[in-house]
XYZ file of C-alpha atoms in Angstrom:
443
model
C 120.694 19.959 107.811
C 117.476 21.045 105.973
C 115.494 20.113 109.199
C 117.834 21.472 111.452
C 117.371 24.959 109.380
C 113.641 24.232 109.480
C 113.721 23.994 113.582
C 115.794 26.760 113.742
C 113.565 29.419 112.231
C 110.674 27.911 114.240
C 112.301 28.516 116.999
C 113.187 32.203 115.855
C 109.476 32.858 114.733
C 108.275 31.802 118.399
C 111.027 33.783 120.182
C 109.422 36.804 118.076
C 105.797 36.176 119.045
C 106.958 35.742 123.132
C 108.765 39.184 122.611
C 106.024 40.997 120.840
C 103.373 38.993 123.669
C 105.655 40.509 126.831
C 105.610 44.041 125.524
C 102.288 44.148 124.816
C 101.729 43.441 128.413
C 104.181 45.593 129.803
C 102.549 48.744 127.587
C 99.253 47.632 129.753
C 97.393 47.019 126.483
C 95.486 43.559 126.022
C 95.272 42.896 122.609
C 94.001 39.362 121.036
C 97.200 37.513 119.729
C 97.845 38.279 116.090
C 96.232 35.737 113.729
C 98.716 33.240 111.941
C 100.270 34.211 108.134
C 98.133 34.545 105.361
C 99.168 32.791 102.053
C 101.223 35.227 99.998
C 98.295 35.200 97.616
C 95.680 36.527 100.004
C 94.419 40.353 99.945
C 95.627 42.657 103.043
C 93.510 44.805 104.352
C 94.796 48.018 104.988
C 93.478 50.659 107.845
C 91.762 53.601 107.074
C 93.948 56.993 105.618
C 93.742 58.872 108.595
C 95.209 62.850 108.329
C 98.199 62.517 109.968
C 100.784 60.699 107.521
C 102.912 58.039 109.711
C 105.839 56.093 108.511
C 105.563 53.523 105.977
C 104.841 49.848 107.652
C 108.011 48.825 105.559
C 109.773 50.760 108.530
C 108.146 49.375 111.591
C 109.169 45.998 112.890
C 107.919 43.322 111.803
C 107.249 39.484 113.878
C 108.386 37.405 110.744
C 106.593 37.028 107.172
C 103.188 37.551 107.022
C 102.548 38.619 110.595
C 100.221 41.414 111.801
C 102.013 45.342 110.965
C 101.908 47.059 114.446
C 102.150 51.117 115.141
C 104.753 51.772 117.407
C 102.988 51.876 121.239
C 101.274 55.473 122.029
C 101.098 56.196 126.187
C 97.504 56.296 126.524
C 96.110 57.898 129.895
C 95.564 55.900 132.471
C 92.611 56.919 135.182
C 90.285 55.197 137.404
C 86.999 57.228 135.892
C 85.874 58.686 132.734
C 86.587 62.448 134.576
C 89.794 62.053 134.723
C 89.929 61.155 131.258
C 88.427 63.724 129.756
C 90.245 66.116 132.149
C 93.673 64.737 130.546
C 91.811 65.714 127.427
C 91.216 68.868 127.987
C 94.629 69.627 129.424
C 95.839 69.112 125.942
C 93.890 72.130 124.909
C 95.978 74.846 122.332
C 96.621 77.969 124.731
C 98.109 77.634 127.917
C 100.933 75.375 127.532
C 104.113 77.427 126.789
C 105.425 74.351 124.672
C 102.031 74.424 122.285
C 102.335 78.275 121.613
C 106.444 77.735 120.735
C 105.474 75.547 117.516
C 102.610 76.925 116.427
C 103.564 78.795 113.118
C 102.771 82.516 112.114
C 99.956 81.429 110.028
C 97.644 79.673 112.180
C 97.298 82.721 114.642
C 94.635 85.122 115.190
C 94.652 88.381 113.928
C 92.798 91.265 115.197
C 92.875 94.829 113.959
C 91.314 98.237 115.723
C 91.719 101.385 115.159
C 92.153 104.214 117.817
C 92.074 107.713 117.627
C 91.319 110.997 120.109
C 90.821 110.020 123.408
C 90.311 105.862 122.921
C 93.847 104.661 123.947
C 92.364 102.963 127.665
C 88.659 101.828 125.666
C 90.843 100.156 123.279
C 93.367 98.848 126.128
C 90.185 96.919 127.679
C 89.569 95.273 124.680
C 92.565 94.476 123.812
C 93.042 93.034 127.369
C 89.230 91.295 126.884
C 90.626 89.359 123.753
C 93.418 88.213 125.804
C 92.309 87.136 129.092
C 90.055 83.899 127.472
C 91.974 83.519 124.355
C 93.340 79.887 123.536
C 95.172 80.272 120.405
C 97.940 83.085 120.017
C 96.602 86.772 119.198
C 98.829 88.976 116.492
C 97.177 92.520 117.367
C 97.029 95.094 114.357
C 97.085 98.659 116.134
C 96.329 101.486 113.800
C 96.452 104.572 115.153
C 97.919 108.416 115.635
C 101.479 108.954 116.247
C 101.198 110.212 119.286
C 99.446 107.412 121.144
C 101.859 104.715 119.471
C 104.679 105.388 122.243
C 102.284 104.866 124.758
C 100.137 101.654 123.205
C 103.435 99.898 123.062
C 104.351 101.087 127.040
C 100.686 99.816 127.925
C 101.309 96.408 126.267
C 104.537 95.451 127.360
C 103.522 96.098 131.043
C 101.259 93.277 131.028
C 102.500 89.774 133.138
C 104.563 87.054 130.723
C 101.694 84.667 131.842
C 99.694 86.780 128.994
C 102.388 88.760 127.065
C 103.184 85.279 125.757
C 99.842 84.729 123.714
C 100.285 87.818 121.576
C 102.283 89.853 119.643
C 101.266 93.551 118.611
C 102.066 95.781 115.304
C 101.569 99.389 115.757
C 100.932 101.348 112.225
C 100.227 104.809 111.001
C 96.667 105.787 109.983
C 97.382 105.939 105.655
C 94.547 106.104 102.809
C 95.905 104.915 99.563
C 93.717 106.828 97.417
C 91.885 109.850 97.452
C 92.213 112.727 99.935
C 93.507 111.529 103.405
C 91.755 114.706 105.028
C 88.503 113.669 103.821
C 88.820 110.069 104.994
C 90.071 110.889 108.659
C 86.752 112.979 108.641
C 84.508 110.668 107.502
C 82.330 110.168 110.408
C 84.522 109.863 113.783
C 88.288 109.880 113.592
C 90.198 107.665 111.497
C 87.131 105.464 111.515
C 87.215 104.779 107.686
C 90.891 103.096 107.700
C 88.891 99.568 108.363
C 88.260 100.253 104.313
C 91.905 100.150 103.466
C 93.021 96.881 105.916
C 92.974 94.736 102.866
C 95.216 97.061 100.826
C 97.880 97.585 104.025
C 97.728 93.912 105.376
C 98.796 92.037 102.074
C 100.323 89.685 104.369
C 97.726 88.636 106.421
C 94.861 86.185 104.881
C 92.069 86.949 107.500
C 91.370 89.260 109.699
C 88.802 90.165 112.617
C 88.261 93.906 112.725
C 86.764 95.248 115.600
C 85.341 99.029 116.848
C 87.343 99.941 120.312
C 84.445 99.891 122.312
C 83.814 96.171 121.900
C 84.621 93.593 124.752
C 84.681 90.036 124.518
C 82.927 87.666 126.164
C 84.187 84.362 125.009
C 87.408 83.713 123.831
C 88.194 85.183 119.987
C 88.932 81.329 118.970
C 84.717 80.915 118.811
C 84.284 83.843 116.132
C 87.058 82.815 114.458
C 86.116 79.697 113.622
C 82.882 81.248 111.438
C 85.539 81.764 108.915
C 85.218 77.929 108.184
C 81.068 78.766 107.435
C 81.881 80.873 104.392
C 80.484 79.870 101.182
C 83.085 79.809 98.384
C 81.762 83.201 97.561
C 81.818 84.949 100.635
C 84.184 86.906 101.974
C 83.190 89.132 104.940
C 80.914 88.620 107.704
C 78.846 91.171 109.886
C 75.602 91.088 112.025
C 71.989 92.898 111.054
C 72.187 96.954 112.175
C 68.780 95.414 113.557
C 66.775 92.875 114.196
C 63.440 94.496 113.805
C 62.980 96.558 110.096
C 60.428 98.478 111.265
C 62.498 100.439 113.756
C 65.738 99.906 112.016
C 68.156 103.439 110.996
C 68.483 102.332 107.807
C 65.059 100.731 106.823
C 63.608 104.257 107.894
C 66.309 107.165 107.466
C 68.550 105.998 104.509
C 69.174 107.890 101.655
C 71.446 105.404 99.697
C 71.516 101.221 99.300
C 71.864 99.206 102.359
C 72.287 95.201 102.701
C 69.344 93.211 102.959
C 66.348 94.682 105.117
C 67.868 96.698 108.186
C 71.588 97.122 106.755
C 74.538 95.756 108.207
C 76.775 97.172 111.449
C 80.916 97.472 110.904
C 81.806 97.611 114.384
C 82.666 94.002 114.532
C 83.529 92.578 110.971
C 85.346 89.299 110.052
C 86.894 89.269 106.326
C 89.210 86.936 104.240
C 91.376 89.547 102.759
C 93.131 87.349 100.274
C 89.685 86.656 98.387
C 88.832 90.485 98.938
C 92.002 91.341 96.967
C 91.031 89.383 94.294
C 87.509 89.805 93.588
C 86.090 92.294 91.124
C 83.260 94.471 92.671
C 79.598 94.970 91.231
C 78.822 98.702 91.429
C 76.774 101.591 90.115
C 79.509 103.630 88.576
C 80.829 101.260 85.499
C 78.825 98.076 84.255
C 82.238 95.934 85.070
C 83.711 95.152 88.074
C 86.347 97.370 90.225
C 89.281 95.761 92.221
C 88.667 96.709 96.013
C 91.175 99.710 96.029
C 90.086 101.198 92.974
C 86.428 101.301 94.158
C 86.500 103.082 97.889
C 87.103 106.749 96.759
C 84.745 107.053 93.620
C 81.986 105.159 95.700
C 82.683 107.593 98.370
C 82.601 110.792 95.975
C 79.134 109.133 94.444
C 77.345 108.700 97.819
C 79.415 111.291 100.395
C 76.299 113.880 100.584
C 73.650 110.659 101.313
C 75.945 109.009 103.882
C 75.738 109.406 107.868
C 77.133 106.645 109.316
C 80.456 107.072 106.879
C 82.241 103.695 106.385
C 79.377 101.544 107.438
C 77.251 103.068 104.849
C 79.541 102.827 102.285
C 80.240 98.856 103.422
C 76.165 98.513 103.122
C 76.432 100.111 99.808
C 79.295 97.349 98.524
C 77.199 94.923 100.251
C 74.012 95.661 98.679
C 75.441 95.441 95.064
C 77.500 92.176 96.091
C 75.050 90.482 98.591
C 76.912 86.719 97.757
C 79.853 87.902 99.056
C 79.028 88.784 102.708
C 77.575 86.070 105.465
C 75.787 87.425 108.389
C 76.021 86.241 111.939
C 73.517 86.561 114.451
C 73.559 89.402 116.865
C 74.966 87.885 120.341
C 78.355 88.307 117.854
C 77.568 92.213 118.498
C 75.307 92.672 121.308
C 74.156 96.497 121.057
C 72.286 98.673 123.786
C 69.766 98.724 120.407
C 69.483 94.648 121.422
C 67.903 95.609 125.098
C 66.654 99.217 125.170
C 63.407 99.094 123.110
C 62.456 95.559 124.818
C 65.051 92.168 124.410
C 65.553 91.826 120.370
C 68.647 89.238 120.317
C 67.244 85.468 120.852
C 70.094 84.206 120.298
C 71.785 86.418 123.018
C 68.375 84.809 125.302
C 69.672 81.745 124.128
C 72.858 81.305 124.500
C 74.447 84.858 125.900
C 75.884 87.650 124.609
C 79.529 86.580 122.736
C 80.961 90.006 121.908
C 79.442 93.249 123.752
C 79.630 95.937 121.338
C 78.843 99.512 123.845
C 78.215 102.065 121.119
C 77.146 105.106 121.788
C 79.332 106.262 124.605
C 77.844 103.783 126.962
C 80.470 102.596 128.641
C 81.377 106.323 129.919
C 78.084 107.500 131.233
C 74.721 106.196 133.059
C 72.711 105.959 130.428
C 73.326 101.773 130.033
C 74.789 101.003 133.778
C 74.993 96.953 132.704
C 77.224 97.807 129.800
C 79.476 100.257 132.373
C 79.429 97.658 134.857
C 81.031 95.212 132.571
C 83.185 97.677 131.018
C 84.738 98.330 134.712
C 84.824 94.945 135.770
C 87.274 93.863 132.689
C 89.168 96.940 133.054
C 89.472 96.948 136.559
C 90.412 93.018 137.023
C 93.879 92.463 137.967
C 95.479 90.109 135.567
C 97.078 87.281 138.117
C 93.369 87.242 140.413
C 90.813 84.807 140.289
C 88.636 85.809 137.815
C 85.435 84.417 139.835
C 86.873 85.928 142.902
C 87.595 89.091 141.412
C 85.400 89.777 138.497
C 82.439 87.778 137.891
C 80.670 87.958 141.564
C 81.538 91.824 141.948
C 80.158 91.836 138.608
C 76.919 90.402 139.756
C 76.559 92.837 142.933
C 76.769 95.750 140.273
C 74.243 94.311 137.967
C 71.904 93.817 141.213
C 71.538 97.956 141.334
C 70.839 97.437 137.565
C 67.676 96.120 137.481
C 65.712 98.950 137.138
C 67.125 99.616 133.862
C 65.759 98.157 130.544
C 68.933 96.155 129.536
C 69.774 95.191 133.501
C 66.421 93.667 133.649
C 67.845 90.141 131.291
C 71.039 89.971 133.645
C 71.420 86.251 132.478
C 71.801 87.530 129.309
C 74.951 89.294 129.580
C 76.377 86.960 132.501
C 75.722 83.709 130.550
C 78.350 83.555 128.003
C 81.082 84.706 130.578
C 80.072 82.282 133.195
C 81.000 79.550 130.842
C 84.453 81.163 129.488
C 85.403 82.042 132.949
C 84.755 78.254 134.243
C 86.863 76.832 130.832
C 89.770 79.333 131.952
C 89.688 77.745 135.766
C 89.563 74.420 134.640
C 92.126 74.783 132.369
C 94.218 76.740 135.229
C 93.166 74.019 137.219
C 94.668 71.008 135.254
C 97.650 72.887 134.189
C 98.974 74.510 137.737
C 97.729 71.543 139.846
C 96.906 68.538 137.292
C 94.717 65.801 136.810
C 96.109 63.688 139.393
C 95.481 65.961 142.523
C 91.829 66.808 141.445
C 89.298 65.132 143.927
C-alpha cells in the first residue's frame, strides 16, 4: 500500500509539471523548467518589493511542495520590431483613453487657476483652450472672475467637442479679499490682478496649484510644468522665473523702491505653489520679529510698501520672497517666455535650447503689431478648429505668418518659438495615431 501511495503522488507531481509545461507554451513564453525542491531547510530567495503590492504567493497555485511560486501570466505585446513595441507603449499613455480618465481620482488632477477681469474673457478662452489641446492628464480649471462674465465663461466652455470637454472640469468663483479693503485690492495694479494673493486662503481644498496671467499660452502640455512640483526642496513652496535674465537692464535691479528676490526680482504671471505648505508656514517679514501666517501678512505688507510698489502683487510677492528666499525655487525662463526674452537681442538659452514651453505675451502684444510672432501664435491657437489636424491647420499656417516676421527682433529666432510646439504637436498625432487607427495598421 505504502508504495502504491508513493507511485501515486509521483504520478500527481508529474501530471502538475506537464500542466504547468503546456501553459507555459500556450502563453508563448519560454521559460527554463523550474528547478527540482529544495530541502525544507534551505533559504528562499524572495524577488525584489516592487511598488505595486500583489497577492500573497500563499494564494497563487502552486506545482506541489517546494516547487517554483509563479505570478499569474501577464499578456505581453507581441510585434515583429522594437517600433511596434514601443508604439504599444506609448498607447498606454494617461490622457486620451476615456477608460484612463474614468479612474483617475480627484486628487491626481491638474489644477489651474486665472483670473479675468474687463475685457479678457476671449485672451483667457485661448489659454484655457492652449492648456487643453496637448494636455495628458485631466485639467480642474479655477475661473475667478466678475459676475458678469461668469454666465458667459461657462456658455464658452461647455460649447467645446466631448473629445476635449472630457479632460476638464471648470469652477467659476467670485473675485473676494479676505482682509483688508476689497476696493483697494481690485485696484492694485490692473483689475482684480491681486486675487492670485488670496488662492491659498479660498482653495483650502486644493494642495497645488498652477496660477497663470490670461495672456499666457502653452506650448507643451501643462503635465511638463507640473511635474517641477516634484523638484521642490522640503522648504520650498512656490516657483517663478527671473523678471530678467540680464541685472543690468532688469525693472527691478534699476527702478525699485522696495525688496525684490534675488538680483532682477521675480515675474507672477506664471507661478506654481503648494498651497498646503503655504498655509502652514510662518512668514519672515519686516513688520514683527516673528513670523505671520500667509493671510495675516498680505494687507499690513501691502499698507507698509503700497506708496513704493508699481507692479502691485508681483512686488509685494518679491517682497515675501526676498525675506523668505528658501521658500521659493526658480525655473528658467522658456517656463515664461517674455517679448523682454527677444526684443533687446535673444536672452533665454534655454528657450535657444530647447524652445519656448509657456509664451507669456505681456504687454498687450497679442492685440497689436508691436510683437507680430507673439500675435501670430496668439491667432493660430485661437483660430484652430478643435477636430482639424493640428499640422494641417495650425502649425504650417503658423510658419507662413512667421515668414513676414522676420524683420522683427523676436521673428528673427523663429525656431525658437516653433520648437517646443513641433514636438507637442507630433506626441498629440502619434498618440491620435495609435489610438484612432492602432499599432497594428501602422506601416
Amino acid at each position: 500500500m505504502k508504495l502504491r501511495s508513493k507511485a501515486a503522488a509521483l504520478l500527481l507531481l508529474a501530471l502538475a509539471a506537464l500542466l504547468l509545461a503546456l501553459l507555459s507554451l500556450r502563453a508563448g513564453r519560454a521559460e527554463p523548467p523550474a528547478p527540482p525542491a529544495r530541502p525544507a531547510s534551505a533559504p528562499q530567495r524572495h524577488p525584489a518589493p516592487v511598488p505595486a503590492r500583489w497577492p500573497g504567493p500563499g494564494a497563487l497555485p502552486r506545482a506541489g511542495p517546494g516547487a517554483r511560486r509563479r505570478r499569474p501570466p501577464r499578456p505581453r505585446p507581441r510585434a515583429d520590431s522594437r517600433g511596434a513595441v514601443r508604439l504599444e507603449k506609448l498607447a498606454r499613455r494617461p490622457g486620451e483613453p476615456r477608460s484612463f480618465q474614468a479612474v483617475l481620482p480627484p486628487e491626481l488632477w491638474i489644477h489651474l487657476a486665472v483670473v479675468a477681469c474687463g475685457s479678457r474673457l476671449e485672451e483667457t478662452l485661448v489659454m484655457l483652450k492652449s492648456a487643453v489641446l496637448f494636455s495628458h492628464r485631466k485639467i480642474q480649471f479655477h475661473i475667478f472672475t466678475e459676475d458678469s462674465l461668469k454666465p458667459e465663461f461657462d456658455k464658452q466652455l461647455r460649447q467645446w467637442p466631448d473629445s476635449y470637454t472630457k479632460k476638464f472640469e471648470h469652477r467659476i468663483y467670485s473675485i473676494t479679499f479676505s482682509v483688508g479693503n476689497p476696493h483697494e485690492w481690485k485696484k492694485l495694479f490692473k483689475p482684480c490682478a491681486a486675487q492670485r494673493l488670496f488662492l491659498p486662503v479660498i482653495l483650502k481644498d486644493v494642495d497645488s496649484l498652477l496660477y497663470v496671467d490670461t495672456d499666457v499660452l502653452f506650448l507643451r502640455p501643462v503635465d511638463d510644468i507640473w511635474k517641477l512640483l516634484r523638484l521642490f526642496n522640503s522648504t520650498q513652496l512656490a516657483a517663478m522665473a527671473p523678471e530678467h535674465e540680464i541685472p543690468k537692464i532688469g525693472w527691478y535691479s534699476r527702478f525699485a523702491r522696495h525688496p525684490f528676490y534675488g538680483s532682477a526680482g521675480v515675474n507672477s504671471g506664471v507661478m506654481l505653489m503648494n498651497l498646503t505648505r503655504i498655509r502652514s508656514t510662518q512668514f519672515k517679514n519686516s513688520m514683527i520679529p516673528t513670523g505671520l501666517a500667509w493671510e495675516d501678512m498680505l494687507y499690513p505688507l501691502y499698507q507698509k510698501y503700497k506708496n513704493a510698489i508699481t507692479w502691485g502683487d508681483q512686488d509685494l510677492l518679491n517682497i515675501i520672497f526676498y525675506f523668505n528666499p528658501e521658500c521659493l525655487y526658480v525655473f528658467p525662463c522658456q517656463w515664461n517666455y517674455r517679448p523682454d526674452h527677444c526684443m533687446y537681442g535673444s536672452n533665454c538659452r534655454e528657450a535657444e535650447h530647447e524652445g519656448v514651453s509657456i509664451l507669456h505675451g505681456n504687454r498687450g502684444v497679442y492685440h497689436d503689431d508691436k510683437q507680430p510672432t507673439f500675435k501670430a501664435l496668439y491667432e493660430a491657437i485661437r483660430d484652430f478648429p478643435f477636430q482639424d489636424n493640428l499640422f494641417q491647420s495650425m502649425y504650417y499656417p503658423l510658419q507662413l505668418k512667421f515668414l513676414e516676421t522676420v524683420h522683427t527682433l523676436c521673428g528673427r529666432i523663429p525656431q525658437v518659438f516653433l520648437k517646443q510646439i513641433e514636438k507637442t504637436m507630433k506626441r498629440a498625432y502619434e498618440k491620435h495615431v495609435i489610438i484612432h487607427v492602432g499599432p497594428n495598421q501602422i506601416h
